[in-house]
Short mmCIF file of C-alpha atoms in Angstrom, two decimals:
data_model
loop_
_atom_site.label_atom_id
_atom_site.label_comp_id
_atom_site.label_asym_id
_atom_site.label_seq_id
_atom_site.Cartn_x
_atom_site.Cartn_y
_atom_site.Cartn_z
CA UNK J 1 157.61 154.80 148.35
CA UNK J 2 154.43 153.84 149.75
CA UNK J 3 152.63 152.89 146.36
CA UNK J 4 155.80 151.75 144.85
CA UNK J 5 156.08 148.75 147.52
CA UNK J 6 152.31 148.18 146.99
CA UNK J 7 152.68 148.06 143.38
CA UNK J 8 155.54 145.64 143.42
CA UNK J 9 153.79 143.27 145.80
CA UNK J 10 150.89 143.13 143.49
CA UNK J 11 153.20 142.22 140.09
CA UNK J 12 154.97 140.01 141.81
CA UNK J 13 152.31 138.17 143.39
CA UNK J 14 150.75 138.26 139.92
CA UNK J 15 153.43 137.13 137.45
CA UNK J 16 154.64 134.06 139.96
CA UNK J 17 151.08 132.63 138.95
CA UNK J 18 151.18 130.42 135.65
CA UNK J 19 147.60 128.62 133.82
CA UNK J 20 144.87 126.65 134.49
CA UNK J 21 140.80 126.86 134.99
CA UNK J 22 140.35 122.97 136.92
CA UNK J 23 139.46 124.82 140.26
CA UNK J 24 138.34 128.60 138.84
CA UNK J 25 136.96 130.38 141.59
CA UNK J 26 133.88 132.85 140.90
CA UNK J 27 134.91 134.77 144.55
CA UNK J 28 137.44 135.41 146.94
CA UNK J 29 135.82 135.88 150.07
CA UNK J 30 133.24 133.04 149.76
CA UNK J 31 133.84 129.24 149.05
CA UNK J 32 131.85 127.20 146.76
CA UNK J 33 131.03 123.58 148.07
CA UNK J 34 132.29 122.03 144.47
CA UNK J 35 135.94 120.38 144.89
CA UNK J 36 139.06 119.53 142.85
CA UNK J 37 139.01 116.66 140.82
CA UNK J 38 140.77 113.41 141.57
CA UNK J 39 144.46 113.84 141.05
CA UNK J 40 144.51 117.57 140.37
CA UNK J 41 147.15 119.70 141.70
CA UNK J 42 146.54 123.33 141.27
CA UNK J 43 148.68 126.76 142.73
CA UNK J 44 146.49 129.74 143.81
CA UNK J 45 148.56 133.36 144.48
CA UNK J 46 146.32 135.31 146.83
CA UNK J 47 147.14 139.11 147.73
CA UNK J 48 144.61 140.95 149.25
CA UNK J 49 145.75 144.68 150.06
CA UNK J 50 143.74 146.78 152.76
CA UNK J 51 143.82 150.25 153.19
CA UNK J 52 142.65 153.14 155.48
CA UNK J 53 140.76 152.63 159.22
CA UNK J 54 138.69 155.47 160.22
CA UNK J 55 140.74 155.46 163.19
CA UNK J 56 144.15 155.39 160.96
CA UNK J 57 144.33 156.86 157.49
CA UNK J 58 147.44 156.14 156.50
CA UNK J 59 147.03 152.36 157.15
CA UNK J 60 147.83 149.93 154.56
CA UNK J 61 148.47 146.32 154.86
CA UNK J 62 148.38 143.69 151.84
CA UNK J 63 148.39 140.08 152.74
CA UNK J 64 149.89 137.10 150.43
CA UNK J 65 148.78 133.40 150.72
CA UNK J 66 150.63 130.83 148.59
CA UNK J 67 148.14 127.85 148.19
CA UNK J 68 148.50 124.54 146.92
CA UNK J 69 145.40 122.54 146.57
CA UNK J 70 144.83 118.77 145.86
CA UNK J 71 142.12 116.92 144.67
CA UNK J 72 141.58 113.60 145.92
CA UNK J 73 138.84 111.86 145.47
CA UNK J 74 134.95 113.57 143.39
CA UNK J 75 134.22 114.58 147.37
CA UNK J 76 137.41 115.41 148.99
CA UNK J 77 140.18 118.07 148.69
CA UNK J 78 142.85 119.67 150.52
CA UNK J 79 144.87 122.66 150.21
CA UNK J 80 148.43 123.53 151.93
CA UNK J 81 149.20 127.24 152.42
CA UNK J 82 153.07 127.14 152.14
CA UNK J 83 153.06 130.72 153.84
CA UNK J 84 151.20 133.66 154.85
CA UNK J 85 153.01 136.67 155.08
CA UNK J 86 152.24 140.33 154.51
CA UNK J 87 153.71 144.21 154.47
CA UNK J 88 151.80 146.88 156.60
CA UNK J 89 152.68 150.69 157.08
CA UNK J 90 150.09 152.70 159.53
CA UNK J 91 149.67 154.22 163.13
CA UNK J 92 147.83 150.81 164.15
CA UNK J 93 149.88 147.89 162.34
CA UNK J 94 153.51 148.97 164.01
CA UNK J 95 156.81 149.17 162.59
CA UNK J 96 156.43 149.23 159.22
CA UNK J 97 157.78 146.05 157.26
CA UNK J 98 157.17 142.58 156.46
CA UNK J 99 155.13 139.89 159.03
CA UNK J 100 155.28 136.05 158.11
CA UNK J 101 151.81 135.10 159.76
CA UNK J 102 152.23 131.30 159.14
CA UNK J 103 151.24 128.49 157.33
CA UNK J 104 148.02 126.71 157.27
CA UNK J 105 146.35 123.46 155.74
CA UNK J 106 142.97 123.16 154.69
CA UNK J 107 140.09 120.26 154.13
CA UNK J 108 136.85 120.72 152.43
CA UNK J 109 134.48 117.58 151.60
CA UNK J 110 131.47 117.79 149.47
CA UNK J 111 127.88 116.50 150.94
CA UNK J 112 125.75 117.34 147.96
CA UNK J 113 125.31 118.79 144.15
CA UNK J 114 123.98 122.39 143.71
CA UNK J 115 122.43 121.85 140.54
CA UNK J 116 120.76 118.37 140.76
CA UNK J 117 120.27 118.16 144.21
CA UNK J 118 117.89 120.95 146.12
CA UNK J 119 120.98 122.80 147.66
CA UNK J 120 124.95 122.31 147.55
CA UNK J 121 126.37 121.45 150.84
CA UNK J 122 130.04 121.09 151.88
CA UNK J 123 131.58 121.43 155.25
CA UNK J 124 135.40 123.19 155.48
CA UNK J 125 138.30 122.95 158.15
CA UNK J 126 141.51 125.21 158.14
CA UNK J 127 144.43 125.06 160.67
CA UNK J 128 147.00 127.65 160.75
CA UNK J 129 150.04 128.11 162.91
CA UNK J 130 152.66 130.86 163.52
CA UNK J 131 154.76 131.91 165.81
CA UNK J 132 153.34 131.38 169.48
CA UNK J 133 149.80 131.46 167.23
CA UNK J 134 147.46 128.86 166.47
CA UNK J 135 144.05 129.45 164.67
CA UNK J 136 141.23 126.88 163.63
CA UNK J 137 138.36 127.47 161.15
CA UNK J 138 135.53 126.03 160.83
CA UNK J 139 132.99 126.62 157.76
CA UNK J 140 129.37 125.15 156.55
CA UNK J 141 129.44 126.44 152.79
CA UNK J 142 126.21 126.05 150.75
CA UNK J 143 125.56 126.78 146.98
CA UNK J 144 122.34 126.95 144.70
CA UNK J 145 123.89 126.70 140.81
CA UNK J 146 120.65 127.88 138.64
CA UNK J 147 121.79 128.48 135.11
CA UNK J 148 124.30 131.08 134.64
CA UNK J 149 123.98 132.16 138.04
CA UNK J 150 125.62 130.83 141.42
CA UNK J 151 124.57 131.88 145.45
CA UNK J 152 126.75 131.12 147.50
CA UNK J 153 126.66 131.00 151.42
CA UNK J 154 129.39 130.13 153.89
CA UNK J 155 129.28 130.52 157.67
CA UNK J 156 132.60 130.36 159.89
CA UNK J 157 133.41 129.65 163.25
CA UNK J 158 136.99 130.98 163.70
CA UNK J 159 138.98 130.26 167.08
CA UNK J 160 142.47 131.77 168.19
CA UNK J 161 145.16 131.10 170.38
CA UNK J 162 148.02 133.30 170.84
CA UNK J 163 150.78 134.39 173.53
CA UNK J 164 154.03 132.25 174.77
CA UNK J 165 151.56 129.53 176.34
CA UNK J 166 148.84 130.56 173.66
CA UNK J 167 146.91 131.58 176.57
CA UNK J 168 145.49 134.70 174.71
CA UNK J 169 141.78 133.62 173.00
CA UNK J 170 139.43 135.00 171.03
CA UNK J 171 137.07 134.31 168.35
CA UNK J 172 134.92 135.00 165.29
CA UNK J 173 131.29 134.20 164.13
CA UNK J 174 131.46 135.26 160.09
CA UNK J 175 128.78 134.76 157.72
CA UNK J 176 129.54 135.92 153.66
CA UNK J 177 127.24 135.96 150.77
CA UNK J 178 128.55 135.85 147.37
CA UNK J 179 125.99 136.14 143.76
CA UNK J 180 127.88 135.39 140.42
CA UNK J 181 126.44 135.61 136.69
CA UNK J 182 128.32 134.00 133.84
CA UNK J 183 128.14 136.48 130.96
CA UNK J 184 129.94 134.25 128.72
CA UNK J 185 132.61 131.00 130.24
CA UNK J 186 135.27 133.51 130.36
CA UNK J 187 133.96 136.42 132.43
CA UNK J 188 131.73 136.33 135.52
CA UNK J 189 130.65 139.30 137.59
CA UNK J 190 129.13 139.55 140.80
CA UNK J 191 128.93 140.86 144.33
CA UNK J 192 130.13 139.41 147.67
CA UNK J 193 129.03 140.87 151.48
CA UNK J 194 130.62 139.76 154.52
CA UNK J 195 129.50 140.06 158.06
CA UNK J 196 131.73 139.65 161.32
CA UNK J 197 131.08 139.37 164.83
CA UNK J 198 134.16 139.26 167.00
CA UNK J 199 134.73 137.54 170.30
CA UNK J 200 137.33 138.56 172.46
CA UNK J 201 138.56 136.60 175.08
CA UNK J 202 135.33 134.52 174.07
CA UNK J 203 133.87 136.42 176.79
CA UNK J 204 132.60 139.71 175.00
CA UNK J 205 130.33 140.51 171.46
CA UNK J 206 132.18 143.24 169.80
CA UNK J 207 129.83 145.01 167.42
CA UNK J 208 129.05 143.89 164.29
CA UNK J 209 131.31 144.50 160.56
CA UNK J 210 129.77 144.50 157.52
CA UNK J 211 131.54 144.59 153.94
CA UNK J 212 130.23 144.35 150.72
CA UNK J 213 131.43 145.01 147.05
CA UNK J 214 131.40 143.48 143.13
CA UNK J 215 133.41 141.21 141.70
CA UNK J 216 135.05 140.11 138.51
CA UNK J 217 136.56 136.66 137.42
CA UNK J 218 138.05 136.03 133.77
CA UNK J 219 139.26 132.77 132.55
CA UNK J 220 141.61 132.95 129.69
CA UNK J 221 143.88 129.78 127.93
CA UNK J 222 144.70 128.56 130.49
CA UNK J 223 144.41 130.66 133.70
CA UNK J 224 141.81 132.41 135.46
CA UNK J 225 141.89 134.94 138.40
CA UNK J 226 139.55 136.57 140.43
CA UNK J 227 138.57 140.27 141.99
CA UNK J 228 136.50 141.64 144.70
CA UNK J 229 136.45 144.90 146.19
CA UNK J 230 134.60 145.61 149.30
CA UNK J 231 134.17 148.46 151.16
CA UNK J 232 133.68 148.35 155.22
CA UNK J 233 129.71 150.08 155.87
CA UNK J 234 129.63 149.80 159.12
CA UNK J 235 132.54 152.25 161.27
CA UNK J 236 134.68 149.75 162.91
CA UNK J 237 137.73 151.75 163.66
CA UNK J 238 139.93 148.81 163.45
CA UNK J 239 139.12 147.64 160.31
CA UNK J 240 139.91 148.65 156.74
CA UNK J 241 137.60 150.77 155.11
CA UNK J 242 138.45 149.12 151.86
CA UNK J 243 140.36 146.38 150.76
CA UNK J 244 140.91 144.74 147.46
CA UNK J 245 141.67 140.78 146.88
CA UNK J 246 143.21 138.93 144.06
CA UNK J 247 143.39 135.46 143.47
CA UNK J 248 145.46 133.66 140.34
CA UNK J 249 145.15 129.87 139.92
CA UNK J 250 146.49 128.07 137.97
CA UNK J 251 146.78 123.96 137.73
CA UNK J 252 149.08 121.28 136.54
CA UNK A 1 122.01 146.01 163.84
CA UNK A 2 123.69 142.57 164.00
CA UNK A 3 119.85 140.84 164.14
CA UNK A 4 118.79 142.82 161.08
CA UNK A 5 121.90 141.83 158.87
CA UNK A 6 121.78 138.20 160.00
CA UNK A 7 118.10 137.94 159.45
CA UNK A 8 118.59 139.38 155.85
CA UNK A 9 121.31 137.28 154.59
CA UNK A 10 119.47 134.23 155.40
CA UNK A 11 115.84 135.76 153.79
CA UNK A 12 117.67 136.92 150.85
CA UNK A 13 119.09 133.22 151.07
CA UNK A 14 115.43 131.48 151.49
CA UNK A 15 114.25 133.48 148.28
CA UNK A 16 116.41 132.45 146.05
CA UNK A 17 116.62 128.79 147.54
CA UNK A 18 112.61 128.66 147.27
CA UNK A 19 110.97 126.77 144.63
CA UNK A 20 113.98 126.22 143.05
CA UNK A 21 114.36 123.00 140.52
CA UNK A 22 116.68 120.59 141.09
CA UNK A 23 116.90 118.74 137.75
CA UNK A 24 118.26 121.01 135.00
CA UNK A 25 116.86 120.82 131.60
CA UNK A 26 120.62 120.91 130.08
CA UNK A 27 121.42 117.26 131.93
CA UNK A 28 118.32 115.12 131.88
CA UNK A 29 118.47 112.05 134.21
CA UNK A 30 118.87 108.59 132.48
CA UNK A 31 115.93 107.23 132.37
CA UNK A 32 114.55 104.11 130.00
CA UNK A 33 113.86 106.19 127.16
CA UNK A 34 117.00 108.22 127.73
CA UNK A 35 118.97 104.73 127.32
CA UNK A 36 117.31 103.37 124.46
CA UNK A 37 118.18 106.80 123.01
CA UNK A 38 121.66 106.38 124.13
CA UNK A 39 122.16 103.16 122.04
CA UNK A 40 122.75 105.12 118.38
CA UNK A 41 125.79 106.70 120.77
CA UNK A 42 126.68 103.31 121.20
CA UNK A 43 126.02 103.99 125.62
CA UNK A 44 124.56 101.74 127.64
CA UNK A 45 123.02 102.49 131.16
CA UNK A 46 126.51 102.27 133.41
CA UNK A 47 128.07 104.69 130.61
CA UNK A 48 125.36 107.04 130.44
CA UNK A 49 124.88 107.42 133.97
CA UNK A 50 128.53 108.15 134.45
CA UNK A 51 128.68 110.59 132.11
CA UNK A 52 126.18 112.39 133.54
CA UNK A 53 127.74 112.56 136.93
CA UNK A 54 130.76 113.76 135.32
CA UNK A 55 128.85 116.66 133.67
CA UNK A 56 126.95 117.55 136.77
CA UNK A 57 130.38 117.57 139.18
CA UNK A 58 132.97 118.42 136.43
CA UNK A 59 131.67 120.94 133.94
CA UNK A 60 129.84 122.53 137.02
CA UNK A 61 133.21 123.75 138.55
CA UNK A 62 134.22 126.80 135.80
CA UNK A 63 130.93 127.24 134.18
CA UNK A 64 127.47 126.81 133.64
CA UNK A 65 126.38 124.01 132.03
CA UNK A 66 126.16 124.15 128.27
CA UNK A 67 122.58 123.31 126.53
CA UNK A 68 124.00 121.10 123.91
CA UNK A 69 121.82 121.15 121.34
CA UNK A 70 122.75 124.29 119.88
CA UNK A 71 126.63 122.31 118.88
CA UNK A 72 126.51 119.55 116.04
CA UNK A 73 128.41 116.62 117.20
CA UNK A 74 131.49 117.41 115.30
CA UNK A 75 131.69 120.81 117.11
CA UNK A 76 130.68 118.90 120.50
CA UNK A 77 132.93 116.68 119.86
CA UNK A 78 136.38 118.96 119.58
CA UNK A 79 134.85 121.34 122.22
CA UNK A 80 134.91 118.33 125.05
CA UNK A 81 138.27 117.75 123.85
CA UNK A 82 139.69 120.57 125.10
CA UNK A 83 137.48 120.56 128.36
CA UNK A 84 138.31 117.10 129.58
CA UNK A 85 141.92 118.09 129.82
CA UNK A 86 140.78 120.73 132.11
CA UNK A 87 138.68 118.67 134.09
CA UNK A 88 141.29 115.74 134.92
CA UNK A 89 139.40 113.42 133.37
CA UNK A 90 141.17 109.81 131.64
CA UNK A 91 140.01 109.24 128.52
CA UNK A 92 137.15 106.49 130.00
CA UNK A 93 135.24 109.39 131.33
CA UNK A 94 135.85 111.30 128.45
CA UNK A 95 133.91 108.20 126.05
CA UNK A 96 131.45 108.23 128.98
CA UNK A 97 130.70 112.33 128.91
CA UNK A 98 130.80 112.52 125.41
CA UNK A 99 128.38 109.75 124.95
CA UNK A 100 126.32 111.16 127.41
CA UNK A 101 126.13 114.40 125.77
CA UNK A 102 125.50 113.19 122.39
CA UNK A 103 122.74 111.44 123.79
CA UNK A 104 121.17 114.47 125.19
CA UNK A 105 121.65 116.36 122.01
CA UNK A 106 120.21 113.81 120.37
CA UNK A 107 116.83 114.18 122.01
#
């Protein structure tokens, strides 16, 4: 029953994506500083399932984002996430079932070129709200483009307010890494690390998280979609000691 | 623990960053020479430096830029045709990216 509502989630979050390479993404966890182009609408299905804490084996939890992303001007684009919403089963994530987490819209404006000028810079904003939740997320991203091969960096600053007065805080210092190679325009490999450092209350410094795994990206016709899988290396009890994200664009 | 990661991502970060150029061979800058070679594509300077920004933000986006002197201009030609649909672009910055690109082939 388990892997059959896992499965299902995955199709479906699969097949409601349609074509389109205008905004291809080489990674899933990082963000590259280049942006839409003027006028370009594009729809990106995320779903990102997570599975197994060390504290809970039987965890699984996989998240959907429904994005729509604009391009406004060579410098500037935004991004609406009509809903985030997700099924979990475990020990740690409660009853098992469905969780609509919000929605969320998104800025990112680009400072400078990675492949003419010495190093890409663009600076990204996210605000997401839910029920008695609000979160802000900050992010510097910078890219070096040499050839066939991109390095990507992106720091975060993520800040959360929850509760009936969203009196509850915490926060999150993230920095993520991403290499990709172009073998060919249609497939690009690579590998992507991530590394968290929690804040609750904004009072503590939880121990560090550290993820890391390879990716794949194909571009076909007229769609392209994305895959990295990273394992947890550190022991963080409350995290996942894998998960697995998938993104599908496609742009019209 | 925390130290050691942070200090690696951003060494790892420095390497490849270091020494890097910033000017690829695949889209030379417009310079004098580039211009008078951009008049058999029928370019001049506003054209040709257009269609070089468009091939340094556009292209850049899906793939690695092309070197595109291994395509002969009638293969060039129906190639970008295909890509400027993908890119958004009206078909002013297509004349302006294709001239651009003949021009650097033609060097």
């Amino acid at each position: 029953m388990k892997l059959t509502h896992i499965g299902l989630s995955l199709l479906l979050a699969i097949v409601t994506a349609a074509p389109a390479w205008a905004g291809a993404r080489r990674f899933t966890y990082v963000y590259e500083v280049t942006t839409s182009p003027p006028g370009d609408v594009e729809v990106e299905n995320w779903v990102t399932w997570k599975t197994r804490k060390p504290d809970d084996h039987g965890f699984d939890q996989v998240d959907f984002r429904h994005e729509l992303e604009f391009g406004i001007t060579d410098k500037f684009q935004m991004a609406v996430y009509v809903a985030d919403w997700n099924y979990h089963h475990g020990m740690s994530a409660g009853e098992p079932g469905f969780t609509l987490s919000g929605s969320a819209v998104e800025f990112i404006y680009n400072f400078t070129n990675p492949v003419s000028d010495p190093i890409g810079l663009a600076a990204y904003q996210e605000f997401q709200a839910g029920y008695h939740r609000f979160e802000s997320e900050s992010k510097l991203l910078v890219q070096k483009t040499l050839g066939s091969w991109v390095v990507a960096y992106n720091a975060t600053l993520e800040a959360e307010w929850e509760g009936d007065g969203l009196e509850e805080r915490e926060g999150e210092f993230q920095q993520s890494l991403g290499v990709s190679y172009e073998i060919n325009p249609h497939v690009l490999i690579g590998v992507e690390a991530l590394h968290e450092i929690g804040f609750p209350d904004w009072s503590e410094t939880e121990d560090g998280k550290f993820f890391a795994g390879p990716n794949i990206s194909v571009r076909s016709g007229v769609w392209w979609a994305t895959v990295t899988g990273l394992a947890q290396l550190t022991s963080d009890g409350g995290e996942p000691d894998f998960q697995l994200r998938t993104i599908v664009g496609f742009s019209f | 623990m925390r130290l050691i990661l942070s200090s690696a991502l951003l060494a790892v970060w420095a390497l490849l960053v270091g020494g890097c150029e910033t000017t690829p061979a695949s889209a030379p800058p417009v310079t004098a020479s580039f211009i008078r070679a951009g008049v058999r594509a029928h370019a001049d300077a506003p054209t040709l430096t257009e269609g070089r920004r468009l091939f340094l933000n556009r292209c850049i986006q899906c793939h690695a830029l092309p070197h595109v002197a291994k395509y002969d201009p009638q293969k060039l030609t129906a190639i970008l045709k295909t890509m400027a649909g993908r890119a958004n672009m009206n078909e002013e910055q297509h004349d302006a990216l294709l001239k651009y690109l003949l021009t650097v082939r033609s060097q």
